[in-house]
């Protein structure tokens, strides 16, 4: 029998980076030696949001959820002994994408590499940051200008680079349905392409080159059939939009090119071993169908709902991909779903509904006005609230969480404190010390000149990439680059979507929410106030606000007056708001791992302000030992990913308010 032709496997990546450039470099080289075929760099939150490691908002966040890159020296160490000309590197970076690409290019030049051969992707989708992930810095219009400048620069100077990765991944994590995920990602792509072509930086005959470098980064959930049909609908709509709206004739330029990280939102803290089969199912949704197969895949680790995965956990996820690509016969066949009436019907339905929502956004003026008005955010908050309500009611089953909860003891989590990787808290001090040395040894006049030139260029319509490259070469830091542009562009606080979110859970007589509403009203009456007031705060730089928003919405529906000012607040700001609003409870949400640094600071400041009768509760990805430590500091209650019953959590908050005010249970 003749041997079948095998397709080339997709790029296999692991999203990784932590503590420092040196430690992350060692991790990358180990992963490449294990057969990983591309790099996916996770940057820490200060780097993503344009702060140096010694900024007050960076405290507790340095090296937590990624690698800190404060200047060119850090980027050199990150890629030491990794030839960038031969590498395909994905960088999850958005607001500061131009800066990180400039550092990457300069390091490649220093290695003697040919810049025109660099391959990889900068995520650079700022719209979804306003909606879901929260690492935005500048307002929408100047942010779109930075994206436009990057795209036009790379098309002309780094032609194999993907300068933007329209990212629907985080939209799904924020609650987007498949229809919304497609519609809002496509609306973002339209806004970006319209801006690029309107800038006058691309001649008419190069439009295909621009469209051909646009890539996407999507989320694959556990609903296998629906997710696969979503990808087929994505590809169909992209082909239609690029041909009809932009006149792109070459089918290669119209190809829907996407990478995927399968869903981390659906990973559970309860029975976390079940996450392995969830990850496998989600991977199959984006690999089985050749007509809609991902170009690159990165899988989370089974224990990411517990904390930071260890190298062994990441290796397991890489091996899952390798078994499918190299041991199975998947890559030997044409699309095995082509002609299926079930797949075609579901794909048609998703594409039709998504196109209708795209038209609705375009009628508002496009993605940017839809962000500024709060429409997109409110739609996602509402969808997420409905999803959570379905899980609470048992309509959507999550194994080990709301059904089949009995379990044998797991050897994987017998010692929870060693089942995840722990970042050395002393690492932050070492990074700050290294930053001080960098500043002391650089050419300060050249630094100041580069910053002033960047600010001057930002006041014109000049492409900002060249000025940014000079900043990189001069030794400017991440925070200095970002604050120079903050001075010109200003900053932006995105709409929270909480006030306009509809009621997702009814409070009819006999329901759990009705009982909590009655308890809220009785407690307010017992305290002699019109309404109980709950402050929901997100200290530090963690922008994953989905959980905080759902608590705020449900507390509102339970009769609380909710004070929620959005993300990125200092402990000082949170305490000031608690005092000014005379709240009855402070709820803190942190998913970045900085809870042991920031929560005790809030507690100390509350005590100094004389507010020691207000209970503080905390929610997030918090290991068991850390939860015990927080309770020892005085935290009234700790909620983690296993606490899915939001109404029950609101009831617990009321109980803590009653306890602290010495009202009977």
Tab-separated table of N, CA, C and O in Angstrom, residues 151-152 154-156 159 163-164 189-190 192-215 238 241-255 257:
chain	number	residue	atom	x	y	z
A	151	UNK	N	1.945	47.636	12.379
A	151	UNK	CA	1.591	46.813	11.225
A	151	UNK	C	2.292	47.321	9.972
A	151	UNK	O	2.904	46.553	9.217
A	152	UNK	N	2.240	48.619	9.750
A	152	UNK	CA	2.856	49.161	8.539
A	152	UNK	C	4.378	49.014	8.581
A	152	UNK	O	5.016	48.744	7.556
A	154	UNK	N	6.126	46.576	10.154
A	154	UNK	CA	6.537	45.189	9.950
A	154	UNK	C	6.317	44.738	8.510
A	154	UNK	O	7.141	43.988	7.968
A	155	UNK	N	5.233	45.171	7.878
A	155	UNK	CA	4.992	44.788	6.487
A	155	UNK	C	6.156	45.251	5.608
A	155	UNK	O	6.571	44.548	4.679
A	156	UNK	N	6.718	46.413	5.936
A	156	UNK	CA	7.807	46.973	5.127
A	156	UNK	C	9.199	46.502	5.549
A	156	UNK	O	10.119	46.492	4.726
A	159	UNK	N	8.864	41.348	7.038
A	159	UNK	CA	7.711	40.875	6.268
A	159	UNK	C	7.141	39.529	6.695
A	159	UNK	O	5.995	39.217	6.370
A	163	UNK	N	2.168	41.091	12.896
A	163	UNK	CA	2.226	42.235	13.801
A	163	UNK	C	1.019	42.361	14.727
A	163	UNK	O	1.036	43.161	15.659
A	164	UNK	N	-0.020	41.582	14.453
A	164	UNK	CA	-1.187	41.607	15.337
A	164	UNK	C	-1.825	40.231	15.323
A	164	UNK	O	-1.795	39.504	14.335
A	189	UNK	N	-10.873	43.330	13.859
A	189	UNK	CA	-10.040	43.230	12.656
A	189	UNK	C	-10.425	44.289	11.633
A	189	UNK	O	-9.551	44.902	10.993
A	190	UNK	N	-11.716	44.520	11.477
A	190	UNK	CA	-12.188	45.554	10.542
A	190	UNK	C	-11.703	46.931	10.984
A	190	UNK	O	-11.218	47.735	10.172
A	192	UNK	N	-9.082	47.648	12.750
A	192	UNK	CA	-7.629	47.723	12.548
A	192	UNK	C	-7.301	47.928	11.073
A	192	UNK	O	-6.514	48.820	10.710
A	193	UNK	N	-7.887	47.127	10.198
A	193	UNK	CA	-7.583	47.250	8.765
A	193	UNK	C	-8.044	48.593	8.212
A	193	UNK	O	-7.346	49.221	7.404
A	194	UNK	N	-9.216	49.065	8.636
A	194	UNK	CA	-9.682	50.386	8.196
A	194	UNK	C	-8.676	51.462	8.584
A	194	UNK	O	-8.369	52.368	7.793
A	195	UNK	N	-8.158	51.371	9.830
A	195	UNK	CA	-7.207	52.377	10.306
A	195	UNK	C	-5.890	52.293	9.538
A	195	UNK	O	-5.297	53.317	9.177
A	196	UNK	N	-5.407	51.088	9.277
A	196	UNK	CA	-4.150	50.915	8.537
A	196	UNK	C	-4.266	51.500	7.137
A	196	UNK	O	-3.395	52.256	6.678
A	197	UNK	N	-5.351	51.181	6.450
A	197	UNK	CA	-5.488	51.653	5.072
A	197	UNK	C	-5.776	53.151	5.016
A	197	UNK	O	-5.403	53.825	4.053
A	198	UNK	N	-6.415	53.682	6.066
A	198	UNK	CA	-6.683	55.127	6.106
A	198	UNK	C	-5.436	55.932	6.457
A	198	UNK	O	-5.384	57.143	6.219
A	199	UNK	N	-4.415	55.268	7.020
A	199	UNK	CA	-3.218	55.992	7.456
A	199	UNK	C	-2.367	56.480	6.289
A	199	UNK	O	-1.512	57.351	6.468
A	200	UNK	N	-2.566	55.919	5.108
A	200	UNK	CA	-1.768	56.314	3.956
A	200	UNK	C	-0.373	55.743	3.947
A	200	UNK	O	0.455	56.118	3.107
A	201	UNK	N	-0.071	54.807	4.888
A	201	UNK	CA	1.277	54.254	4.975
A	201	UNK	C	1.457	52.991	4.128
A	201	UNK	O	2.558	52.435	4.081
A	202	UNK	N	0.355	52.536	3.502
A	202	UNK	CA	0.428	51.312	2.697
A	202	UNK	C	-0.118	51.613	1.303
A	202	UNK	O	-1.269	52.035	1.167
A	203	UNK	N	0.683	51.423	0.243
A	203	UNK	CA	0.166	51.652	-1.113
A	203	UNK	C	-0.921	50.635	-1.457
A	203	UNK	O	-0.976	49.537	-0.890
A	204	UNK	N	-1.747	50.993	-2.396
A	204	UNK	CA	-2.892	50.157	-2.774
A	204	UNK	C	-2.456	48.748	-3.161
A	204	UNK	O	-3.130	47.765	-2.809
A	205	UNK	N	-1.335	48.617	-3.838
A	205	UNK	CA	-0.927	47.287	-4.311
A	205	UNK	C	-0.300	46.419	-3.217
A	205	UNK	O	0.075	45.272	-3.466
A	206	UNK	N	-0.174	46.969	-1.985
A	206	UNK	CA	0.352	46.178	-0.868
A	206	UNK	C	-0.734	45.770	0.123
A	206	UNK	O	-0.444	45.185	1.170
A	207	UNK	N	-2.000	46.067	-0.167
A	207	UNK	CA	-3.083	45.753	0.781
A	207	UNK	C	-3.151	44.261	1.078
A	207	UNK	O	-3.413	43.846	2.208
A	208	UNK	N	-2.911	43.451	0.060
A	208	UNK	CA	-2.930	42.006	0.270
A	208	UNK	C	-1.851	41.557	1.243
A	208	UNK	O	-2.066	40.621	2.037
A	209	UNK	N	-0.676	42.219	1.192
A	209	UNK	CA	0.405	41.874	2.115
A	209	UNK	C	-0.007	42.153	3.562
A	209	UNK	O	0.361	41.406	4.474
A	210	UNK	N	-0.740	43.250	3.773
A	210	UNK	CA	-1.212	43.582	5.122
A	210	UNK	C	-2.200	42.529	5.599
A	210	UNK	O	-2.064	41.955	6.695
A	211	UNK	N	-3.221	42.262	4.797
A	211	UNK	CA	-4.255	41.300	5.192
A	211	UNK	C	-3.637	39.919	5.416
A	211	UNK	O	-4.007	39.197	6.350
A	212	UNK	N	-2.653	39.572	4.602
A	212	UNK	CA	-2.020	38.264	4.720
A	212	UNK	C	-1.213	38.077	5.985
A	212	UNK	O	-0.875	36.945	6.345
A	213	UNK	N	-0.869	39.171	6.680
A	213	UNK	CA	-0.110	39.063	7.932
A	213	UNK	C	-1.003	39.176	9.162
A	213	UNK	O	-0.508	39.092	10.293
A	214	UNK	N	-2.302	39.389	8.977
A	214	UNK	CA	-3.208	39.444	10.121
A	214	UNK	C	-3.472	38.019	10.586
A	214	UNK	O	-3.870	37.157	9.806
A	215	UNK	N	-3.233	37.773	11.858
A	215	UNK	CA	-3.516	36.445	12.405
A	215	UNK	C	-4.506	36.584	13.556
A	215	UNK	O	-4.800	37.690	14.021
A	238	UNK	N	-13.982	35.362	7.415
A	238	UNK	CA	-12.764	36.122	7.111
A	238	UNK	C	-12.531	36.161	5.598
A	238	UNK	O	-12.177	37.203	5.043
A	241	UNK	N	-15.193	38.698	4.216
A	241	UNK	CA	-14.951	40.105	4.577
A	241	UNK	C	-13.733	40.656	3.843
A	241	UNK	O	-13.762	41.775	3.307
A	242	UNK	N	-12.641	39.904	3.799
A	242	UNK	CA	-11.434	40.422	3.152
A	242	UNK	C	-11.617	40.565	1.644
A	242	UNK	O	-11.023	41.457	1.023
A	243	UNK	N	-12.452	39.722	1.061
A	243	UNK	CA	-12.693	39.827	-0.380
A	243	UNK	C	-13.668	40.957	-0.693
A	243	UNK	O	-13.406	41.794	-1.573
A	244	UNK	N	-14.776	41.020	0.036
A	244	UNK	CA	-15.822	41.979	-0.300
A	244	UNK	C	-15.531	43.384	0.225
A	244	UNK	O	-15.822	44.371	-0.454
A	245	UNK	N	-14.967	43.498	1.429
A	245	UNK	CA	-14.741	44.832	2.003
A	245	UNK	C	-13.430	45.452	1.514
A	245	UNK	O	-13.349	46.664	1.313
A	246	UNK	N	-12.399	44.599	1.318
A	246	UNK	CA	-11.073	45.131	0.994
A	246	UNK	C	-10.577	44.735	-0.394
A	246	UNK	O	-9.482	45.139	-0.788
A	247	UNK	N	-11.352	43.945	-1.121
A	247	UNK	CA	-10.996	43.606	-2.494
A	247	UNK	C	-9.766	42.741	-2.624
A	247	UNK	O	-9.038	42.835	-3.624
A	248	UNK	N	-9.493	41.897	-1.633
A	248	UNK	CA	-8.313	41.028	-1.680
A	248	UNK	C	-8.628	39.831	-2.570
A	248	UNK	O	-9.526	39.038	-2.278
A	249	UNK	N	-7.867	39.674	-3.648
A	249	UNK	CA	-8.165	38.644	-4.642
A	249	UNK	C	-7.381	37.340	-4.421
A	249	UNK	O	-7.867	36.266	-4.743
A	250	UNK	N	-6.173	37.424	-3.887
A	250	UNK	CA	-5.336	36.243	-3.717
A	250	UNK	C	-5.863	35.400	-2.554
A	250	UNK	O	-5.885	35.864	-1.406
A	251	UNK	N	-6.286	34.153	-2.802
A	251	UNK	CA	-6.809	33.306	-1.718
A	251	UNK	C	-5.806	33.095	-0.577
A	251	UNK	O	-6.209	32.923	0.574
A	252	UNK	N	-4.502	33.115	-0.886
A	252	UNK	CA	-3.500	32.950	0.168
A	252	UNK	C	-3.550	34.109	1.162
A	252	UNK	O	-3.352	33.920	2.364
A	253	UNK	N	-3.796	35.304	0.667
A	253	UNK	CA	-3.900	36.461	1.552
A	253	UNK	C	-5.175	36.420	2.387
A	253	UNK	O	-5.231	37.015	3.468
A	254	UNK	N	-6.193	35.732	1.893
A	254	UNK	CA	-7.481	35.679	2.597
A	254	UNK	C	-7.564	34.496	3.568
A	254	UNK	O	-8.578	34.343	4.254
A	255	UNK	N	-6.536	33.695	3.620
A	255	UNK	CA	-6.573	32.511	4.479
A	255	UNK	C	-6.685	32.921	5.947
A	255	UNK	O	-5.993	33.824	6.414
A	257	UNK	N	-5.687	32.558	9.391
A	257	UNK	CA	-4.514	32.018	10.062
A	257	UNK	C	-4.669	32.235	11.555
A	257	UNK	O	-4.783	33.366	12.011
